């Protein structure tokens, strides 16, 4: 069974731009979570979706948004990029909400 | 007080010994507990999940949960150099919170 896939793997943007990251969960998994990982802050929870509904949201500004589609694929969007948004963005999927999560390889975003 | 606390390490353990990693959490309503391993430059990989008090063993790994003490630990027996990584504790109540991780180094 294929794992969680994330596209793109690497991205370079400039301040003020916006970016959309994509995540395809493991086949059959209906819950998708997004995380931001930086050396200073560790792994920070962004949001969690289950059956196209946002179940939880972390403490990030409104510039960070996400959605989940009927096929469980998910996207997250960051508008008006700031230098501090440079990070590894990880997507994790689970069979149902609350279960074990399995991570994708991540998207490395660099904001210049 | 952080919601999920781990000793950042590095924790240095000789090859073949037992490595003990600890995690405390603040939310008494937490129901699910997970240990992940993360190699440098890679994404976290699930090692163990534990949901009830006591021990859960999987190969060389044993997770221990004590909800009364709000404490979860991971023991790695017969430590190998390939176990050198950062170990993340994750705790879920209404949402999942990760600790900052413990760097483990296995010295030959």
mmCIF file of N, CA and C in Angstrom, chain A residues 37 41-44, chain B residues 2-7 22-24 34-35 38 86-91 96-102:
data_model
loop_
_atom_site.group_PDB
_atom_site.id
_atom_site.type_symbol
_atom_site.label_atom_id
_atom_site.label_comp_id
_atom_site.label_asym_id
_atom_site.label_seq_id
_atom_site.Cartn_x
_atom_site.Cartn_y
_atom_site.Cartn_z
ATOM 1 N N UNK A 37 7.111 22.102 10.900
ATOM 2 C CA UNK A 37 8.258 21.745 11.718
ATOM 3 C C UNK A 37 9.422 22.685 11.440
ATOM 4 N N UNK A 41 10.918 25.608 16.901
ATOM 5 C CA UNK A 41 9.587 25.359 17.479
ATOM 6 C C UNK A 41 9.176 23.904 17.472
ATOM 7 N N UNK A 42 9.931 23.060 16.818
ATOM 8 C CA UNK A 42 9.551 21.656 16.774
ATOM 9 C C UNK A 42 8.365 21.438 15.858
ATOM 10 N N UNK A 43 7.585 20.417 16.180
ATOM 11 C CA UNK A 43 6.449 20.018 15.352
ATOM 12 C C UNK A 43 5.195 20.692 15.887
ATOM 13 N N UNK A 44 4.655 21.600 15.095
ATOM 14 C CA UNK A 44 3.483 22.373 15.519
ATOM 15 C C UNK A 44 2.269 21.966 14.694
ATOM 16 N N UNK B 2 4.889 23.304 29.572
ATOM 17 C CA UNK B 2 4.558 22.807 28.255
ATOM 18 C C UNK B 2 3.533 21.694 28.370
ATOM 19 N N UNK B 3 2.733 21.545 27.326
ATOM 20 C CA UNK B 3 1.687 20.522 27.358
ATOM 21 C C UNK B 3 2.268 19.115 27.299
ATOM 22 N N UNK B 4 3.333 18.939 26.526
ATOM 23 C CA UNK B 4 4.029 17.655 26.438
ATOM 24 C C UNK B 4 5.513 17.941 26.588
ATOM 25 N N UNK B 5 6.125 17.348 27.593
ATOM 26 C CA UNK B 5 7.524 17.638 27.883
ATOM 27 C C UNK B 5 8.400 16.415 27.709
ATOM 28 N N UNK B 6 9.530 16.637 27.067
ATOM 29 C CA UNK B 6 10.533 15.604 26.910
ATOM 30 C C UNK B 6 11.900 16.220 27.197
ATOM 31 N N UNK B 7 12.792 15.417 27.733
ATOM 32 C CA UNK B 7 14.169 15.852 27.887
ATOM 33 C C UNK B 7 14.792 15.913 26.497
ATOM 34 N N UNK B 22 11.604 9.409 28.189
ATOM 35 C CA UNK B 22 10.473 9.765 29.040
ATOM 36 C C UNK B 22 9.693 10.952 28.501
ATOM 37 N N UNK B 23 8.435 11.001 28.872
ATOM 38 C CA UNK B 23 7.544 12.056 28.398
ATOM 39 C C UNK B 23 6.478 12.296 29.462
ATOM 40 N N UNK B 24 6.228 13.552 29.788
ATOM 41 C CA UNK B 24 5.122 13.887 30.690
ATOM 42 C C UNK B 24 4.160 14.800 29.960
ATOM 43 N N UNK B 34 1.556 8.280 21.590
ATOM 44 C CA UNK B 34 2.306 7.743 20.462
ATOM 45 C C UNK B 34 3.781 8.083 20.612
ATOM 46 N N UNK B 35 4.615 7.194 20.103
ATOM 47 C CA UNK B 35 6.044 7.454 19.983
ATOM 48 C C UNK B 35 6.431 7.392 18.514
ATOM 49 N N UNK B 38 12.388 10.014 14.410
ATOM 50 C CA UNK B 38 12.673 10.883 13.280
ATOM 51 C C UNK B 38 14.182 10.935 13.066
ATOM 52 N N UNK B 86 15.991 11.212 16.699
ATOM 53 C CA UNK B 86 15.188 11.980 17.645
ATOM 54 C C UNK B 86 13.860 11.264 17.844
ATOM 55 N N UNK B 87 13.473 11.106 19.096
ATOM 56 C CA UNK B 87 12.239 10.399 19.435
ATOM 57 C C UNK B 87 11.203 11.404 19.929
ATOM 58 N N UNK B 88 10.070 11.399 19.267
ATOM 59 C CA UNK B 88 8.993 12.339 19.571
ATOM 60 C C UNK B 88 7.856 11.626 20.286
ATOM 61 N N UNK B 89 7.443 12.229 21.373
ATOM 62 C CA UNK B 89 6.270 11.745 22.099
ATOM 63 C C UNK B 89 5.082 12.583 21.639
ATOM 64 N N UNK B 90 3.956 11.953 21.382
ATOM 65 C CA UNK B 90 2.749 12.673 20.969
ATOM 66 C C UNK B 90 1.579 12.238 21.837
ATOM 67 N N UNK B 91 0.790 13.199 22.245
ATOM 68 C CA UNK B 91 -0.332 12.939 23.150
ATOM 69 C C UNK B 91 -1.590 13.559 22.563
ATOM 70 N N UNK B 96 -3.874 16.562 18.853
ATOM 71 C CA UNK B 96 -2.609 15.897 19.138
ATOM 72 C C UNK B 96 -1.507 16.940 19.349
ATOM 73 N N UNK B 97 -0.740 16.755 20.404
ATOM 74 C CA UNK B 97 0.361 17.643 20.731
ATOM 75 C C UNK B 97 1.648 16.821 20.760
ATOM 76 N N UNK B 98 2.681 17.338 20.103
ATOM 77 C CA UNK B 98 3.965 16.667 20.083
ATOM 78 C C UNK B 98 4.920 17.326 21.071
ATOM 79 N N UNK B 99 5.743 16.497 21.717
ATOM 80 C CA UNK B 99 6.835 17.034 22.488
ATOM 81 C C UNK B 99 7.934 17.500 21.536
ATOM 82 N N UNK B 100 8.924 18.155 22.111
ATOM 83 C CA UNK B 100 9.998 18.707 21.290
ATOM 84 C C UNK B 100 11.035 17.651 20.899
ATOM 85 N N UNK B 101 10.914 16.456 21.485
ATOM 86 C CA UNK B 101 11.787 15.361 21.072
ATOM 87 C C UNK B 101 13.023 15.185 21.927
ATOM 88 N N UNK B 102 13.481 13.947 22.006
ATOM 89 C CA UNK B 102 14.734 13.603 22.693
ATOM 90 C C UNK B 102 15.691 13.032 21.660
#
